[in-house]
C-alpha positions as a LaTeX table, in Angstrom:
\begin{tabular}{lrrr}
\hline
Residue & $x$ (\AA) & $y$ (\AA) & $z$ (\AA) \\
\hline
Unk1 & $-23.04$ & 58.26 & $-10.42$ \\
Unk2 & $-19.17$ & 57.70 & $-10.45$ \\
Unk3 & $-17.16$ & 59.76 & $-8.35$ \\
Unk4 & $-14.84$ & 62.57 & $-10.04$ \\
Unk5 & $-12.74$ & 65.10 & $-7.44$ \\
Unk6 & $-11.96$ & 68.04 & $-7.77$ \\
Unk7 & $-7.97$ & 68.31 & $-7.10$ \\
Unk8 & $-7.21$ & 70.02 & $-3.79$ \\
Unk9 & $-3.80$ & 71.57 & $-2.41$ \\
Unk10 & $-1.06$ & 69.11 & $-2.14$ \\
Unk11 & $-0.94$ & 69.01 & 1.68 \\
Unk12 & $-1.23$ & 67.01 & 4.80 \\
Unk13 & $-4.16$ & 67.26 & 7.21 \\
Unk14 & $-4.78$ & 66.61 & 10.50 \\
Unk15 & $-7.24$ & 63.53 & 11.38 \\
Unk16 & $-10.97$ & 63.81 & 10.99 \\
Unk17 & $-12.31$ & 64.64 & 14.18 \\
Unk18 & $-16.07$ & 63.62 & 13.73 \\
Unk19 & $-18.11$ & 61.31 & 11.85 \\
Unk20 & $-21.40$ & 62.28 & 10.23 \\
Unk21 & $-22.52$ & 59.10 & 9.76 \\
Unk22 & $-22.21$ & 57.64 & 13.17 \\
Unk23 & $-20.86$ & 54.67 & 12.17 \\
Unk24 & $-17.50$ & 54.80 & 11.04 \\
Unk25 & $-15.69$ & 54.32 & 14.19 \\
Unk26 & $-16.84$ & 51.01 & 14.17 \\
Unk27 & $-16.56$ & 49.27 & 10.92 \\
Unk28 & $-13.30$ & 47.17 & 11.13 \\
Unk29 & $-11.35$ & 46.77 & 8.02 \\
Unk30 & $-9.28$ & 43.74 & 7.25 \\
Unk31 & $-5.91$ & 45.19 & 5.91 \\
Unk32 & $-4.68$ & 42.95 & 3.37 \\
Unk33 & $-0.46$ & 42.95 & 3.40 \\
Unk34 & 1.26 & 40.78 & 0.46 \\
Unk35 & 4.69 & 40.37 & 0.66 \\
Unk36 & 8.20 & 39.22 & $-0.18$ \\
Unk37 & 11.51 & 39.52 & 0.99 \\
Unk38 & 10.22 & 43.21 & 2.37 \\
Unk39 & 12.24 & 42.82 & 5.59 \\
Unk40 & 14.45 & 46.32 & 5.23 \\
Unk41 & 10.84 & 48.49 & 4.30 \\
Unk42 & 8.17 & 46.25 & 6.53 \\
Unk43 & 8.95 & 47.75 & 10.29 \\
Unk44 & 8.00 & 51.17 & 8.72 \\
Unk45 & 5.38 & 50.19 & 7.17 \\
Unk46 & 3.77 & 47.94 & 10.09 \\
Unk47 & 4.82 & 51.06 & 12.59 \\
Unk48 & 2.11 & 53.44 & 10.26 \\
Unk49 & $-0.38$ & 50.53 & 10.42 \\
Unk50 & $-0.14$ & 51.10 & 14.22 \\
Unk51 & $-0.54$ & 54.78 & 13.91 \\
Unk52 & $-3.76$ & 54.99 & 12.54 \\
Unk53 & $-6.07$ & 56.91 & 13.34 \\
Unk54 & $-9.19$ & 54.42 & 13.17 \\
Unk55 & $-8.57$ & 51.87 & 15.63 \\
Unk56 & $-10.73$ & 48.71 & 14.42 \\
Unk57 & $-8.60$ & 46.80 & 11.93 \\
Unk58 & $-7.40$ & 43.47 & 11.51 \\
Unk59 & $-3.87$ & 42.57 & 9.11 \\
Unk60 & $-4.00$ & 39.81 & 7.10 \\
Unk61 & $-0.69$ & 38.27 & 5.58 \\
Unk62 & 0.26 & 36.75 & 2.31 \\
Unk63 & 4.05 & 36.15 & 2.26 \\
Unk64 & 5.28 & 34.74 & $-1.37$ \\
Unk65 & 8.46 & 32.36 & 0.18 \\
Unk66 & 10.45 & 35.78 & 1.89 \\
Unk67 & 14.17 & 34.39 & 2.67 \\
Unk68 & 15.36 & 37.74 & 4.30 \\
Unk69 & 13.74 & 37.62 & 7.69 \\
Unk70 & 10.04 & 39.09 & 6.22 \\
Unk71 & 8.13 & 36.51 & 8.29 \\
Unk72 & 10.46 & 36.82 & 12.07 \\
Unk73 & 9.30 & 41.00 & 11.66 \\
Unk74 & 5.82 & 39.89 & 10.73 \\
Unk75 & 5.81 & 37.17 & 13.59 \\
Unk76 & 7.34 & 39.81 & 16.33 \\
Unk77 & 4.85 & 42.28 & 15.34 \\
Unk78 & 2.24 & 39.88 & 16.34 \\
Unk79 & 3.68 & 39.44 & 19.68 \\
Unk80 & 4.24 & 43.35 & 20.14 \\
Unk81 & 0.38 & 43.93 & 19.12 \\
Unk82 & $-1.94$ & 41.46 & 20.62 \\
Unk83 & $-5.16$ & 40.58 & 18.86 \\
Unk84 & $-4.06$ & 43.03 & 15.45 \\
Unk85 & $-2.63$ & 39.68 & 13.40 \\
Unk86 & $-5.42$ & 37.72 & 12.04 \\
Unk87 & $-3.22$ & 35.23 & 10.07 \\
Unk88 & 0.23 & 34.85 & 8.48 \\
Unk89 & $-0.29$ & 32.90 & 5.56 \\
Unk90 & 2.01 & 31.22 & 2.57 \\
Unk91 & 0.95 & 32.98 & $-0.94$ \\
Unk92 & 0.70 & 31.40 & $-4.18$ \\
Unk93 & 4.41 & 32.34 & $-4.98$ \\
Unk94 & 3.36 & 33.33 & $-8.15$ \\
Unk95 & 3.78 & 37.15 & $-8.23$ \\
Unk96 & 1.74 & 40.09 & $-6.51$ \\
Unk97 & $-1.45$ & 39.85 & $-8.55$ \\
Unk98 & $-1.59$ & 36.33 & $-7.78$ \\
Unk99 & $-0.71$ & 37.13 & $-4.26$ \\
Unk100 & $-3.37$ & 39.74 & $-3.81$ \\
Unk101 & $-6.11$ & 38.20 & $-5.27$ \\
Unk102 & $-5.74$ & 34.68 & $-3.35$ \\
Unk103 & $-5.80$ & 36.58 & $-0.35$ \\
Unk104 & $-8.59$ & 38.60 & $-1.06$ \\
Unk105 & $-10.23$ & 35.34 & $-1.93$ \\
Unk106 & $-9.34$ & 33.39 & 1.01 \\
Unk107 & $-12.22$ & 31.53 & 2.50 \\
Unk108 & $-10.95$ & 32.61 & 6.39 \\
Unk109 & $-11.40$ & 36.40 & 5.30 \\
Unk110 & $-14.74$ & 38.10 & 6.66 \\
Unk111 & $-16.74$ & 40.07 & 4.97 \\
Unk112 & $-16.34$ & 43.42 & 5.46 \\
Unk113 & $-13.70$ & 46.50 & 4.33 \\
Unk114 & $-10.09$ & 45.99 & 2.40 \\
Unk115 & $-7.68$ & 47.48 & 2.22 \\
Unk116 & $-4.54$ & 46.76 & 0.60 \\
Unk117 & $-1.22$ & 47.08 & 2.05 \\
Unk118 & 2.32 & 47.10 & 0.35 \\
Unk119 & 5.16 & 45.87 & 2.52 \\
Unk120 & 7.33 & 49.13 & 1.39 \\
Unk121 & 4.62 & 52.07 & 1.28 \\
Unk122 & 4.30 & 54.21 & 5.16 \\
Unk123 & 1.21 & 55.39 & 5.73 \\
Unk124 & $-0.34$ & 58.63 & 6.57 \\
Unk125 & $-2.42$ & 58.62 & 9.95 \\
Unk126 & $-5.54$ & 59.18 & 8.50 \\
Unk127 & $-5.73$ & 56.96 & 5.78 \\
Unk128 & $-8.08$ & 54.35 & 6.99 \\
Unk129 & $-10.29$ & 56.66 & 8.26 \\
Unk130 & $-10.16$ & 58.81 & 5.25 \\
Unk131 & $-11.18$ & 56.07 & 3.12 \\
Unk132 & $-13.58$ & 54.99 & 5.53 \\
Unk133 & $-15.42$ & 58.58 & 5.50 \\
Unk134 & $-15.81$ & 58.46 & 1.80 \\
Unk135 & $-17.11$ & 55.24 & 0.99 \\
Unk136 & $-19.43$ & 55.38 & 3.72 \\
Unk137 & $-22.46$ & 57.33 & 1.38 \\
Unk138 & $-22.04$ & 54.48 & $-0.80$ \\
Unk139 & $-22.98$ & 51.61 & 2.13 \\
Unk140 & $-24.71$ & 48.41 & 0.16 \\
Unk141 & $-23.39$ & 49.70 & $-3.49$ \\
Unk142 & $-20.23$ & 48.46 & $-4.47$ \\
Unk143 & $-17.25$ & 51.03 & $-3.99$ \\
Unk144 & $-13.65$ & 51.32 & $-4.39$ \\
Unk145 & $-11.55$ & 54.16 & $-2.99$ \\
Unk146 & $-8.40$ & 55.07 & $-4.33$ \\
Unk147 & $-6.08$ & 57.73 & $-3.11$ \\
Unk148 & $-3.19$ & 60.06 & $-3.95$ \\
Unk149 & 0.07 & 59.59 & $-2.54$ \\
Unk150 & 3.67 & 61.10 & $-2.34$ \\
Unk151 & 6.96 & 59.57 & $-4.14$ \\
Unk152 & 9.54 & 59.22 & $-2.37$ \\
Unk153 & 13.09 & 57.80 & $-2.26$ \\
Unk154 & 13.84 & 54.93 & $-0.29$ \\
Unk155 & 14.91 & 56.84 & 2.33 \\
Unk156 & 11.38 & 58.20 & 2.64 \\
Unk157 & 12.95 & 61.70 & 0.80 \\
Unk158 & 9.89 & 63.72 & $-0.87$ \\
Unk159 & 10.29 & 63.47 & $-4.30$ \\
Unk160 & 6.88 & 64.56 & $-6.13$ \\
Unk161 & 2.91 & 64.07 & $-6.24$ \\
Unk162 & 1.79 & 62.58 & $-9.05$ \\
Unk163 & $-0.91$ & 65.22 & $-10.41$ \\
Unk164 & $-4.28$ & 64.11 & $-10.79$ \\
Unk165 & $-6.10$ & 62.26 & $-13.39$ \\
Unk166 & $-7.77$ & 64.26 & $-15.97$ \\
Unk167 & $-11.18$ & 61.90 & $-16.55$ \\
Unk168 & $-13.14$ & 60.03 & $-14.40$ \\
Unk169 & $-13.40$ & 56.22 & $-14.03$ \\
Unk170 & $-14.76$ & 54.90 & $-16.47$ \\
Unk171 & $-15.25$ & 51.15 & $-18.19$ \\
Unk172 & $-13.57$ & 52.56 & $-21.16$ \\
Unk173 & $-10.81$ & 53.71 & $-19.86$ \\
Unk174 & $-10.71$ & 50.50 & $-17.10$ \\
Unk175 & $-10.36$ & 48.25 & $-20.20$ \\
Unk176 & $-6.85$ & 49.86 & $-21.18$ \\
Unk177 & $-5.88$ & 51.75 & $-18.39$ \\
Unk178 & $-5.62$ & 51.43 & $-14.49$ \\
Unk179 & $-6.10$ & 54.65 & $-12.64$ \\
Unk180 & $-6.67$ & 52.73 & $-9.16$ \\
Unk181 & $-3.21$ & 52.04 & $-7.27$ \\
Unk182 & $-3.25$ & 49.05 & $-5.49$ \\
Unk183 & $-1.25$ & 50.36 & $-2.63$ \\
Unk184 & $-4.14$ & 52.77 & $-2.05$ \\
Unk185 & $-6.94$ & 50.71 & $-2.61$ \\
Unk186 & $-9.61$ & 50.19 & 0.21 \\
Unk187 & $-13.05$ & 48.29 & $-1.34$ \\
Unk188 & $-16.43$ & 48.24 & 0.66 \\
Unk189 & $-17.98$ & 44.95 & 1.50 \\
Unk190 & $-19.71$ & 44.54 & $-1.39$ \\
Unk191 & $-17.17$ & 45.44 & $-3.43$ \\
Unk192 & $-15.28$ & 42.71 & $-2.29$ \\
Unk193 & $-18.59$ & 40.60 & $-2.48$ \\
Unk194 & $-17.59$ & 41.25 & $-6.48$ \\
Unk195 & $-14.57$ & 40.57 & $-6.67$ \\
Unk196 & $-14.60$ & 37.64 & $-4.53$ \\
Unk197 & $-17.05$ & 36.51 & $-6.71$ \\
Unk198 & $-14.69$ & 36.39 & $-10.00$ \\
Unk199 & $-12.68$ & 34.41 & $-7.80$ \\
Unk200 & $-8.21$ & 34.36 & $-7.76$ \\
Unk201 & $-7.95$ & 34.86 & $-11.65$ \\
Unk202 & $-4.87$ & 34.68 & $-13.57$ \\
Unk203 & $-4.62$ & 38.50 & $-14.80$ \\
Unk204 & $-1.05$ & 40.40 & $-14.80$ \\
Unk205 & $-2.19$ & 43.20 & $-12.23$ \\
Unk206 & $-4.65$ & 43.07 & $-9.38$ \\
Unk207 & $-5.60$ & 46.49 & $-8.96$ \\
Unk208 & $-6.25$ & 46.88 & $-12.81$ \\
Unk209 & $-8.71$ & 43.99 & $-12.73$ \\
Unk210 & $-10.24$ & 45.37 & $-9.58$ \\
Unk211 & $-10.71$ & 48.84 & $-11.30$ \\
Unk212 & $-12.06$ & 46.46 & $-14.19$ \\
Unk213 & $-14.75$ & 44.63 & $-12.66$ \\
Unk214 & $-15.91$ & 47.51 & $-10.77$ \\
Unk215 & $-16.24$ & 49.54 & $-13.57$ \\
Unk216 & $-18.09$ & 46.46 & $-15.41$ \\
Unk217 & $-20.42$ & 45.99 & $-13.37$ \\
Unk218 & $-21.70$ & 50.00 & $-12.77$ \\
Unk219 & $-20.18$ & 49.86 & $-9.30$ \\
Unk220 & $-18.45$ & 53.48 & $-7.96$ \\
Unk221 & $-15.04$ & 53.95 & $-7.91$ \\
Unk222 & $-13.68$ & 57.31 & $-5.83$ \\
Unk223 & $-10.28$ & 58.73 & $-6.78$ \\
Unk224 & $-9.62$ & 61.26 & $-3.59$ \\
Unk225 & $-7.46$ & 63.94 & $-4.21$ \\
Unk226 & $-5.77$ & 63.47 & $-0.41$ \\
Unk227 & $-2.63$ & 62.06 & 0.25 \\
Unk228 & $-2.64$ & 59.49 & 1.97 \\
Unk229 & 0.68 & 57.66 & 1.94 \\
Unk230 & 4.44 & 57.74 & 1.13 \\
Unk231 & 5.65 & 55.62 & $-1.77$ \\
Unk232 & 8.69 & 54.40 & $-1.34$ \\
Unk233 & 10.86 & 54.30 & $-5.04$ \\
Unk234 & 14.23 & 51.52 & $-4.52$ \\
Unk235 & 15.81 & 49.64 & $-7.19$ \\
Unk236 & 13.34 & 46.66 & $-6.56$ \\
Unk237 & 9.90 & 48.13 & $-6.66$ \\
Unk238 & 7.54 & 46.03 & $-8.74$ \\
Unk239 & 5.48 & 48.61 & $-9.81$ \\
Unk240 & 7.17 & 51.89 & $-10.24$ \\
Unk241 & 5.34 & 55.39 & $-10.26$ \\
Unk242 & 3.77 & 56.42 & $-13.28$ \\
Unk243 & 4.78 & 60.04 & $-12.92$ \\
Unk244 & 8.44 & 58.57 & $-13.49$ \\
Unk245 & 10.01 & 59.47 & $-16.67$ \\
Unk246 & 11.12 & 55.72 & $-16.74$ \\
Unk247 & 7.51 & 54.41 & $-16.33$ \\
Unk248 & 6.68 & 56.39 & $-18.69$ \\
Unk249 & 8.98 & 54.90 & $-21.49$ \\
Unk250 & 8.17 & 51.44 & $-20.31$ \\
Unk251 & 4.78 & 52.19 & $-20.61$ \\
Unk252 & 5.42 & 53.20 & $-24.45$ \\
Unk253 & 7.79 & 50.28 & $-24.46$ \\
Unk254 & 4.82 & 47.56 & $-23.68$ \\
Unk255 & 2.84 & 49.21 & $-25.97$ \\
Unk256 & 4.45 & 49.17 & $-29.22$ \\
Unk257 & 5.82 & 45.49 & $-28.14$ \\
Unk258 & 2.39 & 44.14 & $-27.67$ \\
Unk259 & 2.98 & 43.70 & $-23.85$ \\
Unk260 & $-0.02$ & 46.33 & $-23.33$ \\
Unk261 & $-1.99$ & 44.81 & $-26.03$ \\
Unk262 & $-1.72$ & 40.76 & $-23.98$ \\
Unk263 & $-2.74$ & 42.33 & $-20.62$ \\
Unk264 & $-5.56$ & 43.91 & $-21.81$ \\
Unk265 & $-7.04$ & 40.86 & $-23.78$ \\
Unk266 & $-5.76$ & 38.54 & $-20.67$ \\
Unk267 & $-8.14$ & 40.77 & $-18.61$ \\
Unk268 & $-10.89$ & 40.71 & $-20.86$ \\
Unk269 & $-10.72$ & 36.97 & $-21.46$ \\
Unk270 & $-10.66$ & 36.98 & $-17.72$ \\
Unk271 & $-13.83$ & 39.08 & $-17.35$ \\
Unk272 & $-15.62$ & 37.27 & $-20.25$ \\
Unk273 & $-15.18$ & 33.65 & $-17.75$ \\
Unk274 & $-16.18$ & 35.28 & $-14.48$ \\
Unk275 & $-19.66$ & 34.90 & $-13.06$ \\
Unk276 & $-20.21$ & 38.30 & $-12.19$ \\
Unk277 & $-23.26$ & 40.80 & $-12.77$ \\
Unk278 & $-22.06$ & 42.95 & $-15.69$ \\
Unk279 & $-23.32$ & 45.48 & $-17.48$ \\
Unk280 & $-25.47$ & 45.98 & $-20.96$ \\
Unk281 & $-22.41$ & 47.93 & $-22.04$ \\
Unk282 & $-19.78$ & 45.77 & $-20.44$ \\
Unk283 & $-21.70$ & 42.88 & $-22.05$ \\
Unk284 & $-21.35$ & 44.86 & $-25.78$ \\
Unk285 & $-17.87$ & 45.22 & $-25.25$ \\
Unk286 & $-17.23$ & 41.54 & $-24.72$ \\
Unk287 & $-19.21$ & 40.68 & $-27.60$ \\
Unk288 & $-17.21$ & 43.33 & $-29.90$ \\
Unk289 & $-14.16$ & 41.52 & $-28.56$ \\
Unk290 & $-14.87$ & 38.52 & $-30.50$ \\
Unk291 & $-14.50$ & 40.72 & $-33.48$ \\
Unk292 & $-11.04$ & 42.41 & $-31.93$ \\
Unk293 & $-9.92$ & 38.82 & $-31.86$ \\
Unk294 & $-10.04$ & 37.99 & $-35.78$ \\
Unk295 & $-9.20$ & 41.63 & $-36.74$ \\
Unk296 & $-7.37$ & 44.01 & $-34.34$ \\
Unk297 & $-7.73$ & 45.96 & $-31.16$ \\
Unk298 & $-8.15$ & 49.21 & $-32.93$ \\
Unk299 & $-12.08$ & 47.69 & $-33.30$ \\
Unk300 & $-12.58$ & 47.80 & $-29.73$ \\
Unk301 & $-11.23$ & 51.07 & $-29.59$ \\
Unk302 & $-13.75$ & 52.84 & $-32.01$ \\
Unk303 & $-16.75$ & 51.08 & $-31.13$ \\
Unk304 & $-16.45$ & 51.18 & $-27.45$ \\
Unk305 & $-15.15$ & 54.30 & $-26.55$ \\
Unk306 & $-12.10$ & 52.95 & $-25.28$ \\
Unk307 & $-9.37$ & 55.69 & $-23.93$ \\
Unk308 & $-6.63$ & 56.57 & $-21.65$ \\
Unk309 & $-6.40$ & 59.68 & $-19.79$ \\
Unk310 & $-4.58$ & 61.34 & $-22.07$ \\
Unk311 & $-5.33$ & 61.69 & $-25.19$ \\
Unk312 & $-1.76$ & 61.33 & $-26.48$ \\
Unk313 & $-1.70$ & 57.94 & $-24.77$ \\
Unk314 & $-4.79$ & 57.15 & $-26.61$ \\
Unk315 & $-3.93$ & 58.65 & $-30.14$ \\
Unk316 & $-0.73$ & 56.68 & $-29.64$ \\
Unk317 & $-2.73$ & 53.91 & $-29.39$ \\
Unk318 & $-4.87$ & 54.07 & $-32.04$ \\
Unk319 & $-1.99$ & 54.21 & $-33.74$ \\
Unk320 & $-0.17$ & 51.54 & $-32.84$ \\
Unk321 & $-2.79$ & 48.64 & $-32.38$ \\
Unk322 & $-3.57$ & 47.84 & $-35.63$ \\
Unk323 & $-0.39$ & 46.32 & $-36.20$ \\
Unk324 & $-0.56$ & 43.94 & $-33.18$ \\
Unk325 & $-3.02$ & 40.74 & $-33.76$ \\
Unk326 & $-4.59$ & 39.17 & $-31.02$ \\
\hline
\end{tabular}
């Protein structure tokens, strides 16, 4: 049932120009903007909001305590744009999982679409209304749509496209691996229905617990090929691209110092407390972590199939996880 795409040309295209179901054009989605201190990047960013191509959508706002002038941009964009700023609110101020996930969360938000919005990414045209045309077959399942993007420098300088994953979406891969970007992510109303449902939990990375709980409870996750949007690198990116070089020695780093090892049980610790419909094989894998507790990690990953995409990353981890206790 879960999604995989085929990879397709690395190019731009122009809008979609009809709609087969009929009723994309009007489903509004909420777009969910977290930020901090984002005042050089935000008028970029807020300019491609207003470029879209589908024209029903709402911005939410979750600033985490900006000093720089963050919320006078987000307050004159208001005024520019009548009726397009649903709230500016005050965030946790406890980093941007926290920040996502309380706004996704907040009791003011409608049901409805997501999708989630970094202050330094530009988006394409199309985006909302790409992600819009492919969950749409999926209408009263849970889905999550994911898609591709281009690095760039902070001056918005093409630098690469990260190529595409190798394996589908999977729970074992979700349980050690995010392949969802948050700064892509758009989630279906009752996708959100799920996640809102777990509640704001304490877990290191949003969009890995989103691709987590969808994944746990045998909802569809799509990972589209298109590109979407530009994403910006800069010296203060909290999350930098995984096609880096760097990211890829800090992801090495985190997991022979354990880093990779706390995330993962924080999430499944998380997972095991939420009230949320999971799976007969989600529900094995929580049990089998009770044994991963008193012995190692390197349990879970034989008995549950757990793996990254590639399968260096996961003989490397094999490898490495029995010397790291929980």
């Amino acid at each position: 049932r879960r999604q995989r795409s085929c990879p397709k040309p690395e190019v731009e295209r122009a809008p979609i120009l009809c709609n087969i179901t009929g009723v994309m054009a009007s489903e509004r989605v909420h777009i969910l903007l977290c930020t901090r201190d984002g005042a050089r990047w935000l008028p970029s960013q807020l300019e491609s909001l207003r470029r879209q191509t589908h024209p029903d959508w709402m911005l939410w706002v979750s600033d985490d305590n900006s000093t720089d002038g963050t919320e006078t941009i987000l307050q004159d964009f208001a005024a520019r744009n009548p009726g397009r700023v649903a709230a500016i609110l005050k965030g946790p101020d406890h980093g941007p999982a926290a920040n996502f996930l309380s706004l996704l969360c907040h009791p003011d938000l409608p049901e409805g679409h997501v999708a989630l919005c970094d202050q330094d990414d530009v988006w394409l045209p199309h985006k909302l209304e790409q992600a819009l045309m492919r969950l749409a077959p999926f209408a009263g399942r849970p889905c999550g749509w994911s898609g591709r993007f281009r690095v760039t420098d902070a001056a918005l300088r093409p630098l690469h496209v990260p190529p595409p994953w190798p394996k589908r979406p999977s729970l074992g891969n979700a349980v050690v691996q995010n392949i969802m970007s948050g700064h892509t992510l758009t989630l279906n109303p009752a996708a959100l229905a799920l996640i809102r449902r777990a509640g704001p939990v304490g877990v290191p990375h949003h969009d890995w617990w989103i691709y987590l709980v969808l994944m746990a409870c045998e909802a569809e996750a799509i990972i589209d090929p298109e590109i979407v949007l530009q994403y910006r690198q800069h010296a203060r990116n909290a999350v930098g691209s995984h096609a880096h070089t760097r990211a890829h020695a800090s992801r090495f780093l985190a997991l022979v110092n354990g880093e990779l090892h706390g995330w993962i049980m924080t999430n499944l610790d998380a997972l095991a407390q939420a009230d949320l419909p999971l799976s007969g094989q989600a529900r094995h894998l929580l049990d089998t972590r009770e044994q991963a507790q008193r012995f190692a990690l390197q349990h879970l990953l034989r008995r549950c199939g757990l793996h990254r995409q590639h399968w260096l990353e996961t003989a490397a981890l094999t490898l490495v996880m029995p010397q790291l206790r929980a």
